[in-house]
Short mmCIF file of C-alpha atoms in Angstrom, two decimals:
data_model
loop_
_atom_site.label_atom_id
_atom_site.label_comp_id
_atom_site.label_asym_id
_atom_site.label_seq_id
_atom_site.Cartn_x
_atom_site.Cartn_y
_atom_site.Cartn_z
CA UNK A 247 55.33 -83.16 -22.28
CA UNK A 248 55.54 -80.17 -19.87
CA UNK A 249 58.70 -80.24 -17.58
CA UNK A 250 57.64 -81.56 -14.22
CA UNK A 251 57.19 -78.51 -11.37
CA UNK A 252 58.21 -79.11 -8.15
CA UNK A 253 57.28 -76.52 -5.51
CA UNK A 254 60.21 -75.72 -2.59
CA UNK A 255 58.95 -74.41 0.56
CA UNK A 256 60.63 -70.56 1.03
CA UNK A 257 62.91 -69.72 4.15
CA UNK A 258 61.37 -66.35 5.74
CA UNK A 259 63.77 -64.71 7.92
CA UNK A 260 61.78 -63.01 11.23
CA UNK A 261 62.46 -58.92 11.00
CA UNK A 262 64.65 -58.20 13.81
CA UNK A 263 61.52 -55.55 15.07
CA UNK A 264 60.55 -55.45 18.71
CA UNK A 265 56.75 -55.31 19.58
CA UNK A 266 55.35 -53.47 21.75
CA UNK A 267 51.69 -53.98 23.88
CA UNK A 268 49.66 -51.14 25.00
CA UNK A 269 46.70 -52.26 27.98
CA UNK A 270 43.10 -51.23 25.62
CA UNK A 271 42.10 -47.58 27.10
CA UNK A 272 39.22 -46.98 29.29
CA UNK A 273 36.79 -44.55 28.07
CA UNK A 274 37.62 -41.78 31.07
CA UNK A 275 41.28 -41.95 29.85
CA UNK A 276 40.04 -41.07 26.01
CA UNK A 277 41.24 -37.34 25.20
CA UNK A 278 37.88 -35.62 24.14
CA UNK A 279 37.78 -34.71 20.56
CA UNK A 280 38.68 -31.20 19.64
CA UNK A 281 35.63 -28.84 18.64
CA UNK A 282 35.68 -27.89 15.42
CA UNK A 283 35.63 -24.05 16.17
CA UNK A 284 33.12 -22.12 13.59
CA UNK A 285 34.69 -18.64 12.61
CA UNK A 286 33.00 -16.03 14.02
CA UNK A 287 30.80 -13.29 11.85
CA UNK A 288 32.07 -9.88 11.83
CA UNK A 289 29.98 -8.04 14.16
CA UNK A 290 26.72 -5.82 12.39
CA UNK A 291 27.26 -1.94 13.60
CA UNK A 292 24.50 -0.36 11.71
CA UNK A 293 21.16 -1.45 10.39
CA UNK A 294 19.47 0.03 7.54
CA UNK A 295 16.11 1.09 8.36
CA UNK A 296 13.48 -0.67 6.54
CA UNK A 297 9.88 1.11 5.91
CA UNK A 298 7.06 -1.38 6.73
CA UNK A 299 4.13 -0.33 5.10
CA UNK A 300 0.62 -1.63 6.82
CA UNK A 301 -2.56 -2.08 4.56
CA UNK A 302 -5.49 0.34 6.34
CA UNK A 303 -8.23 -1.70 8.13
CA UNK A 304 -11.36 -1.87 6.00
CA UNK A 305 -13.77 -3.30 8.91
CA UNK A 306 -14.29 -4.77 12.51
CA UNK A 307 -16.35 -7.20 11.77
CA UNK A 308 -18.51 -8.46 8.79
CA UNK A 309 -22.39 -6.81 9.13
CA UNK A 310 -24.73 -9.44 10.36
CA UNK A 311 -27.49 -8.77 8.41
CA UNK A 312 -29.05 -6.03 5.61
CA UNK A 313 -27.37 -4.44 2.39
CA UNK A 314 -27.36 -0.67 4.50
CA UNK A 315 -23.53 -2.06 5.62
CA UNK A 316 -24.74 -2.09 9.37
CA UNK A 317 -22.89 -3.38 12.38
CA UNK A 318 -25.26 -3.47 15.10
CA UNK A 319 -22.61 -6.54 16.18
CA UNK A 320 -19.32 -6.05 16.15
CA UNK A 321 -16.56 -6.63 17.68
CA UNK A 322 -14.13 -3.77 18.82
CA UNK A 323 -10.63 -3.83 17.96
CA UNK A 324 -9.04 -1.24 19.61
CA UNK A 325 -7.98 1.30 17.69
CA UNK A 326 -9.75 4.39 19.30
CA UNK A 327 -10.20 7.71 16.82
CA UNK A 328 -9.64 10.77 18.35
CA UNK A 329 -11.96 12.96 17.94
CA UNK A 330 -12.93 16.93 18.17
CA UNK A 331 -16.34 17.67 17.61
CA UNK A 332 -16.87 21.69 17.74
CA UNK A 333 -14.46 21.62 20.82
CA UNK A 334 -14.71 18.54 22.83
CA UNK A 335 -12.62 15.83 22.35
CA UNK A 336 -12.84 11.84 22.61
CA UNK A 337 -11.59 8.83 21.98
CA UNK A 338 -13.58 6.07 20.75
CA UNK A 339 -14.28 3.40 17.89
CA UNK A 340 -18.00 3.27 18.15
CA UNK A 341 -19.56 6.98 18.01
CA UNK A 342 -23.19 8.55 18.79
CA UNK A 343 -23.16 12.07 17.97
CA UNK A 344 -26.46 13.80 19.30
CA UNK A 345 -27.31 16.83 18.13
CA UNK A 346 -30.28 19.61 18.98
CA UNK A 347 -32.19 20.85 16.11
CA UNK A 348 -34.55 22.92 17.46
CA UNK A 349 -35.83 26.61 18.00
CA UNK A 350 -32.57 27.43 19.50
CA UNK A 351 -30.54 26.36 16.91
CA UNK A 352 -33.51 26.73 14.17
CA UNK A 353 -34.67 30.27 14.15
CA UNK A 354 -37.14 32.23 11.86
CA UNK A 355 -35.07 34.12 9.78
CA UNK A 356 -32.17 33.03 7.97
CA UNK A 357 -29.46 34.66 10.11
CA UNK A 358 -30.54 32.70 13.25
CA UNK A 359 -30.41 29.42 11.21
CA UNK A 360 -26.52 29.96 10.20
CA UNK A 361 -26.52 28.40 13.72
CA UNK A 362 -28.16 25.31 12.87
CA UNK A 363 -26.52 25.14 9.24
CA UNK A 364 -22.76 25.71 10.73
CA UNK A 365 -23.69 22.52 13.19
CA UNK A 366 -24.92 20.67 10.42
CA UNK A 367 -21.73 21.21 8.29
CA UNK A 368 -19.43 20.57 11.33
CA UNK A 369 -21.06 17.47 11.95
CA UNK A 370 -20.59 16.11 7.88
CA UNK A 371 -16.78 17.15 8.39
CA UNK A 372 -16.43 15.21 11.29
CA UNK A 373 -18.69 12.01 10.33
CA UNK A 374 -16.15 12.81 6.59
CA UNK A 375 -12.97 12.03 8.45
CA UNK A 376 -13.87 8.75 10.54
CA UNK A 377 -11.78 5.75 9.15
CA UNK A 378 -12.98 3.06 7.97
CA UNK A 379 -13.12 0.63 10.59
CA UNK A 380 -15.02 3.00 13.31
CA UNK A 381 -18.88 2.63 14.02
CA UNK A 382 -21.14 5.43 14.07
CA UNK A 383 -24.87 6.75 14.20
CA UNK A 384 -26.53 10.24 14.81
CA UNK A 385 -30.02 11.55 16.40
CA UNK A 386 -31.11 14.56 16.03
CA UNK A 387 -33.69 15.61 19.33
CA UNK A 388 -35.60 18.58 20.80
CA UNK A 389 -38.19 18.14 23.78
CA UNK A 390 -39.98 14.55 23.17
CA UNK A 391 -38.59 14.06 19.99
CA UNK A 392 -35.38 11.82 19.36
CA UNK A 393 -34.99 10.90 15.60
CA UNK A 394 -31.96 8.42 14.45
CA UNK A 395 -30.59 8.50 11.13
CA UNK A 396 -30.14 4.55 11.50
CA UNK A 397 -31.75 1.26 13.36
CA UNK A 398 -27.86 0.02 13.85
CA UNK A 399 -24.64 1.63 14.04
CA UNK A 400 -23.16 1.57 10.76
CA UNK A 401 -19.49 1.42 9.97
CA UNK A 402 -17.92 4.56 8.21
CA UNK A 403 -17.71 3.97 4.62
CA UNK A 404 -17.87 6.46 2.10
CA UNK A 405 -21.88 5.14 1.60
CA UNK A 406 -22.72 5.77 4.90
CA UNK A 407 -20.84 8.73 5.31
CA UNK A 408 -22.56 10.01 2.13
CA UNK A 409 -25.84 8.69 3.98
CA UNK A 410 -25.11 10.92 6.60
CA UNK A 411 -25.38 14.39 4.24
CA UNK A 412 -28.27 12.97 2.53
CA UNK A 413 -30.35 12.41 6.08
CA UNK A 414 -29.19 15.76 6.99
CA UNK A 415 -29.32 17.98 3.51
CA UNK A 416 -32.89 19.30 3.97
CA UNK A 417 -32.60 20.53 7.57
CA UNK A 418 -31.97 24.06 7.72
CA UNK A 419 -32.82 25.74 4.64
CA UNK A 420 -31.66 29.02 5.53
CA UNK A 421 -34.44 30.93 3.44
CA UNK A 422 -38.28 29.49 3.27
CA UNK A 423 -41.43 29.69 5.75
CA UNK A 424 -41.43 27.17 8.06
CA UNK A 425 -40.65 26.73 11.86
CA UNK A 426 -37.96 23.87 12.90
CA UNK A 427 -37.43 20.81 11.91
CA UNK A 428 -39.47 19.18 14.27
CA UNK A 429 -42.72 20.57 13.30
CA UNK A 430 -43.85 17.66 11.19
CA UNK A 431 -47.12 19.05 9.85
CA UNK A 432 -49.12 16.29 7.88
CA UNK A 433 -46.51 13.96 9.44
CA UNK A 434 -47.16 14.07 13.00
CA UNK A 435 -49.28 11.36 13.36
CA UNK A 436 -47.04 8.91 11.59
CA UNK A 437 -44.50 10.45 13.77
CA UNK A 438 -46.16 9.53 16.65
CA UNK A 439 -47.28 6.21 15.71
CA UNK A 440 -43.58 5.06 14.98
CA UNK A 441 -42.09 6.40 18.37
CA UNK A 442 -43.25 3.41 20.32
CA UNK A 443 -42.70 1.10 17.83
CA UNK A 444 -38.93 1.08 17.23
CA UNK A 445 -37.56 0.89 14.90
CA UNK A 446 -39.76 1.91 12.70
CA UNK A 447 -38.50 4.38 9.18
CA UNK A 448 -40.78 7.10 8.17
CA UNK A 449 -40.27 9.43 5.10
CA UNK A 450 -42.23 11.82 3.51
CA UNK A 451 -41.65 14.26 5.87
CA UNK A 452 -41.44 18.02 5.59
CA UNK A 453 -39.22 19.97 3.36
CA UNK A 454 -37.00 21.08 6.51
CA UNK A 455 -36.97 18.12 8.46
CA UNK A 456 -34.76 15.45 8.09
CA UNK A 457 -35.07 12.96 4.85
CA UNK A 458 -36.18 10.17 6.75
CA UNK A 459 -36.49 9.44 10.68
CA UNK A 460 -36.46 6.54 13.14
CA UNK A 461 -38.27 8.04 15.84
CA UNK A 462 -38.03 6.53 19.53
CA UNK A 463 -39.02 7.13 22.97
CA UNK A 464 -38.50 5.27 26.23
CA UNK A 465 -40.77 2.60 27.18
CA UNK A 466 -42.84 3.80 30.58
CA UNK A 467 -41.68 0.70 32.35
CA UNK A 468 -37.79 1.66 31.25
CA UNK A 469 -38.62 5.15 32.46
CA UNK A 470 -39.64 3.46 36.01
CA UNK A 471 -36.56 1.33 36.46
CA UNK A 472 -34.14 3.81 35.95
CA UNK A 473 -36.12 7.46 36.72
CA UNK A 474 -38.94 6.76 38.84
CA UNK A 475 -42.36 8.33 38.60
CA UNK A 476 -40.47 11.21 35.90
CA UNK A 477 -39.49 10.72 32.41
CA UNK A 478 -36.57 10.88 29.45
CA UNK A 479 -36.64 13.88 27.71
CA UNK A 480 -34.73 16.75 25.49
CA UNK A 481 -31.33 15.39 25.61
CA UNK A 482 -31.98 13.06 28.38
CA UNK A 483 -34.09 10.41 25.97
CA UNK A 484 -31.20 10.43 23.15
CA UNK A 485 -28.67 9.98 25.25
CA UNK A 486 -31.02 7.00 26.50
CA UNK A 487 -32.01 6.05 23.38
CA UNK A 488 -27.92 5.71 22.87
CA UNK A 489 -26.82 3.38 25.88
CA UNK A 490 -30.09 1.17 25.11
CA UNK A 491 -29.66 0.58 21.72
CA UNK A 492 -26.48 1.38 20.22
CA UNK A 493 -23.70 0.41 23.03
CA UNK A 494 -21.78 2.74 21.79
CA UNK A 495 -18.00 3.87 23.73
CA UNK A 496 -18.23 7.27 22.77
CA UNK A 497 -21.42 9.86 23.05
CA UNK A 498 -21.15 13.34 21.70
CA UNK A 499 -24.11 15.57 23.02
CA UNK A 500 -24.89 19.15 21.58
CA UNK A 501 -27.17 21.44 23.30
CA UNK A 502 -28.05 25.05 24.21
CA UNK A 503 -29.41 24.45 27.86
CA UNK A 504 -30.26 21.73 30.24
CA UNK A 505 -33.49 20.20 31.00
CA UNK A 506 -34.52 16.77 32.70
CA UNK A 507 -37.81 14.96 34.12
CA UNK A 508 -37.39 17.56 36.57
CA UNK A 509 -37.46 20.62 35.00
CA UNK A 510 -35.26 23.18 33.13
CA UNK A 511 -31.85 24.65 34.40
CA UNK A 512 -31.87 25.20 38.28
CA UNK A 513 -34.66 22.98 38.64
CA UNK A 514 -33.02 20.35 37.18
CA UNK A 515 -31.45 17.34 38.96
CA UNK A 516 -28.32 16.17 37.47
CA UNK A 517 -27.31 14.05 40.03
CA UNK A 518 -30.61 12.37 39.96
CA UNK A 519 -30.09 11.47 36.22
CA UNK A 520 -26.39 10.23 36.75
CA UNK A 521 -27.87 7.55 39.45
CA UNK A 522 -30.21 6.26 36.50
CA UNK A 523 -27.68 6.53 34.11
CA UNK A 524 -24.89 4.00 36.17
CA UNK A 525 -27.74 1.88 36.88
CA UNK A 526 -28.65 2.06 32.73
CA UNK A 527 -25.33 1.67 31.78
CA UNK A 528 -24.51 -1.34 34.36
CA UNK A 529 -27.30 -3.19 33.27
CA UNK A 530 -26.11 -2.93 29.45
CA UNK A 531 -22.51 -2.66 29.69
CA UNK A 532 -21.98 -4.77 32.82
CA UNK A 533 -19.99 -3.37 36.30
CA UNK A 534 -16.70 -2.87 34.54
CA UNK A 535 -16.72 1.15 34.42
CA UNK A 536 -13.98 1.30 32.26
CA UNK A 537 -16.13 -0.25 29.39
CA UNK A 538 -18.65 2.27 29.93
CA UNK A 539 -18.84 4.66 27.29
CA UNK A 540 -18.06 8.99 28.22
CA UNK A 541 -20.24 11.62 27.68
CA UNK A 542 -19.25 14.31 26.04
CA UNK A 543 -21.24 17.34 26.26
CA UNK A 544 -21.12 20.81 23.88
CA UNK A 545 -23.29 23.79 24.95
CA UNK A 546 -24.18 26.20 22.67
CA UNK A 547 -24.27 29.72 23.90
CA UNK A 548 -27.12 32.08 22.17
CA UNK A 549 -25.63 34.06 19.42
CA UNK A 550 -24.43 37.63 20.31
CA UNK A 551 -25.04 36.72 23.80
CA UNK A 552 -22.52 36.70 26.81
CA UNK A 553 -21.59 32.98 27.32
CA UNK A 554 -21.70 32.42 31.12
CA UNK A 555 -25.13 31.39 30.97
CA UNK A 556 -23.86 28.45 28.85
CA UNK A 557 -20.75 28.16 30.80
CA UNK A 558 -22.85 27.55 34.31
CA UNK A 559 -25.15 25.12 32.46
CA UNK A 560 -21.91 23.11 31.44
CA UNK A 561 -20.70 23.18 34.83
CA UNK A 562 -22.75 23.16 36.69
CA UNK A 563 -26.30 20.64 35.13
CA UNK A 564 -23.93 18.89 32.73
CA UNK A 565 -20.41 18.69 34.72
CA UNK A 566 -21.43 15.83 37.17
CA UNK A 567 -22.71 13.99 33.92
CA UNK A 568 -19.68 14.66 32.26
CA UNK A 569 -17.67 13.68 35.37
CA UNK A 570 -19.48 10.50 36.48
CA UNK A 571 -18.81 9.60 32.43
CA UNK A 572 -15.26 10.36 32.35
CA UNK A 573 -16.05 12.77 29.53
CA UNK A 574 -15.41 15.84 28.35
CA UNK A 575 -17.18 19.31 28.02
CA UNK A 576 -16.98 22.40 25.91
CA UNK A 577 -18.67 25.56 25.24
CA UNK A 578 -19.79 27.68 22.26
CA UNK A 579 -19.57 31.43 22.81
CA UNK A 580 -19.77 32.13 19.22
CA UNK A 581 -20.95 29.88 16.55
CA UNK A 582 -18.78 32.24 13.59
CA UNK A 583 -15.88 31.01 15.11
CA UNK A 584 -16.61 27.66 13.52
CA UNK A 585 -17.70 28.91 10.17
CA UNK A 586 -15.04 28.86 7.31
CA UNK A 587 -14.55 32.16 5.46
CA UNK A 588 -17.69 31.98 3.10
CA UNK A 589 -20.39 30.73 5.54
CA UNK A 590 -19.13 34.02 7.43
CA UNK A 591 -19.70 36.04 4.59
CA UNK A 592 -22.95 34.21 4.45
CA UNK A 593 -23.85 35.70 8.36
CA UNK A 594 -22.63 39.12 7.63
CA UNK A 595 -25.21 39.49 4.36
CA UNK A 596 -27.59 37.92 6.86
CA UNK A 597 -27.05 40.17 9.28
CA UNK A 598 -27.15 43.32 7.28
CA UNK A 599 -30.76 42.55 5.81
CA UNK A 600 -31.89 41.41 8.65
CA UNK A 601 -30.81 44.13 11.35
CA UNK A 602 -29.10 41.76 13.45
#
C-alpha cells in the first residue's frame, strides 16, 4: 500500500517591507497627458506650374425645337465675344448684324458693286470666326424691305455659319443686268404677301437677291405704340424687327445715310426714335438698362467721295442712338481699305474699264 501522506502547515515569515498609503487623486490634481507632437513637414518654396486645359463650350442651351439647330430660347452664359465688324466694336453673345443692300451699296456696273461684294465678304469673315456657343442672325434691308436669313437666332456652328454664305452667295454678282437685290421681279407679290405674315420663307427669288427670305414689317398697331401716327422704315424696321423678335444683346447696323418716319437726314428725328426705342426695348427686355442690348452703327461713305457727309450722319442722326444704346459707331471713308489684296485688284480692273 502507498505510504500514508500527511500534510504540515508551512511557517511564512512576514517581509520586513514597510507600506506605504497614498489618499486616491482627484481628477484636477491628474497631470494632463503629454501631446504626442506630429513632426512638422518641411515647408513647400516653389510650386510647379500645372497647365489646365478646358474643353471649348459647344452650346448654351439645347434648341427647343426644329433640325435648322435654332435657339430662339436660350439661356446666356456669359461669355461675351468681342467683336469688330468693318470698324465698330462690341461685345456680346447673342448677335444681329443688319446690313443695307441696296442702290447705295448695289450699283449698275460692276465697280460700284465691289461695295456691296466687300460687305458681303466682311460679313462671312466675321459670322466665320464666332465660337461656338454665341447666337446669331442677319437681315438684310433697304426702304420697306427687311429680309432675315432665319425665323430664330441660331447658334454658330459650322452649318449655320455655312448657311450664312449660302443665303448670301447670290447677292451681288458683280457682272449681269439687273438692279439690286431688292427688286424682286416675278417675286414681289409673294414678297409682299409674306411681310405681314411672319415668319413666313420664300424662295425662288431672283438671281441677285438673296437665296431665300423671311420678310417682315411692323404691325400698324406696333407702329402706334411706340412711333405714333409715323412708321418703321430703312434701318429703323430691322433694327425693330431685331428687339421684337430676336432679343438679341448685341445689334450691328450698316448703312450709307439716315432716314426715319420722318424723313431723310436733317429732317430726321433721332431723338424721336430713341423715345420709341427705350419704350420698345423696356417692354421686351424689362427696366434693367444694363440688359438692354447696344447699337452699333457703321456708315458707309460713297466711294471716291469726301467722308464728312457720312461722318455728320454718324454724329449727328445716329450718335444719340448710339449713345442712348451704349454702343458704338464707325465710319467708312473708303470701302478698298477693307478689301484684301485680290478684291483690290478686282476694283482697279473695274475701274479701268469702266472710267471710274
Amino acid at each position: 500500500p502507498p505510504p500514508e501522506f500527511l500534510a504540515t502547515r508551512a511557517r511564512r515569515e512576514r517581509p520586513n517591507i514597510p507600506i506605504r498609503f497614498r489618499p486616491p487623486q482627484t481628477a484636477s490634481a491628474r497631470k494632463p497627458p503629454t501631446p504626442r507632437v506630429q513632426p512638422r513637414p518641411a515647408p513647400i518654396t516653389t510650386i510647379k506650374p500645372v497647365d489646365v486645359h478646358v474643353p471649348p463650350v459647344a452650346m448654351i442651351a439645347m434648341p427647343m425645337a426644329g433640325t435648322r439647330e435654332d435657339a430662339s430660347e436660350s439661356i446666356p452664359i456669359g461669355f461675351d465675344v468681342d467683336i469688330d465688324f468693318v470698324g465698330s466694336r462690341a461685345k456680346g453673345e447673342k448677335v444681329c448684324f443688319i446690313v443695307h443692300f441696296g442702290p447705295a451699296t448695289i450699283g449698275d456696273t460692276p465697280y460700284s458693286r465691289m461695295t456691296g461684294y466687300t460687305i458681303r465678304k466682311r460679313l462671312e469673315e466675321v459670322v466665320s470666326k464666332l465660337p461656338e456657343y454665341a447666337l446669331f442672325n442677319v437681315a438684310c434691308y433697304w426702304a420697306r424691305d427687311t429680309c432675315a436669313m432665319s425665323p430664330n437666332m441660331m447658334l454658330a456652328s459650322a452649318n449655320n455659319k455655312q448657311m450664312v454664305m449660302d443665303w448670301m452667295a447670290p447677292v451681288t454678282p458683280l457682272e449681269g443686268d439687273y438692279d439690286h437685290c431688292f427688286v424682286w421681279g416675278d417675286s414681289s407679290s409673294r414678297v409682299e404677301s409674306a411681310r405681314s405674315k411672319w415668319p413666313t420663307r420664300v424662295e425662288g427669288l431672283p438671281f441677285y437677291s438673296p437665296k431665300w427670305a423671311y420678310p417682315y414689317e411692323v404691325s400698324p398697331t406696333i407702329e402706334n405704340k411706340y412711333l405714333g401716327e409715323k412708321k418703321f422704315t430703312h434701318w429703323g424696321r430691322a433694327v425693330a424687327w431685331s428687339i421684337l423678335t430676336q432679343k438679341p444683346d448685341t445689334i450691328f447696323v450698316l448703312t450709307t445715310n439716315y432716314i426715319d418716319g420722318w424723313g431723310g437726314g436733317s429732317e430726321g428725328e433721332p431723338n424721336k426714335m430713341v423715345a420709341g426705342y427705350k419704350k420698345m426695348t423696356r417692354d421686351v427686355y424689362g427696366p434693367d438698362k444694363t440688359r438692354w442690348p447696344t447699337i452699333n452703327v457703321v456708315v458707309l461713305a460713297p466711294a471716291g467721295k469726301d467722308a464728312s457727309g457720312a461722318e455728320r450722319v454718324l454724329n449727328s442722326y445716329f450718335g444719340p442712338i448710339v449713345r442712348a444704346f451704349q454702343g458704338d459707331g464707325s465710319v467708312i471713308d473708303d470701302i478698298a481699305k477693307f478689301m484684301n489684296a485680290a478684291e483690290k485688284k478686282l476694283l482697279s480692273g473695274y475701274a479701268a474699264d469702266h472710267g471710274e
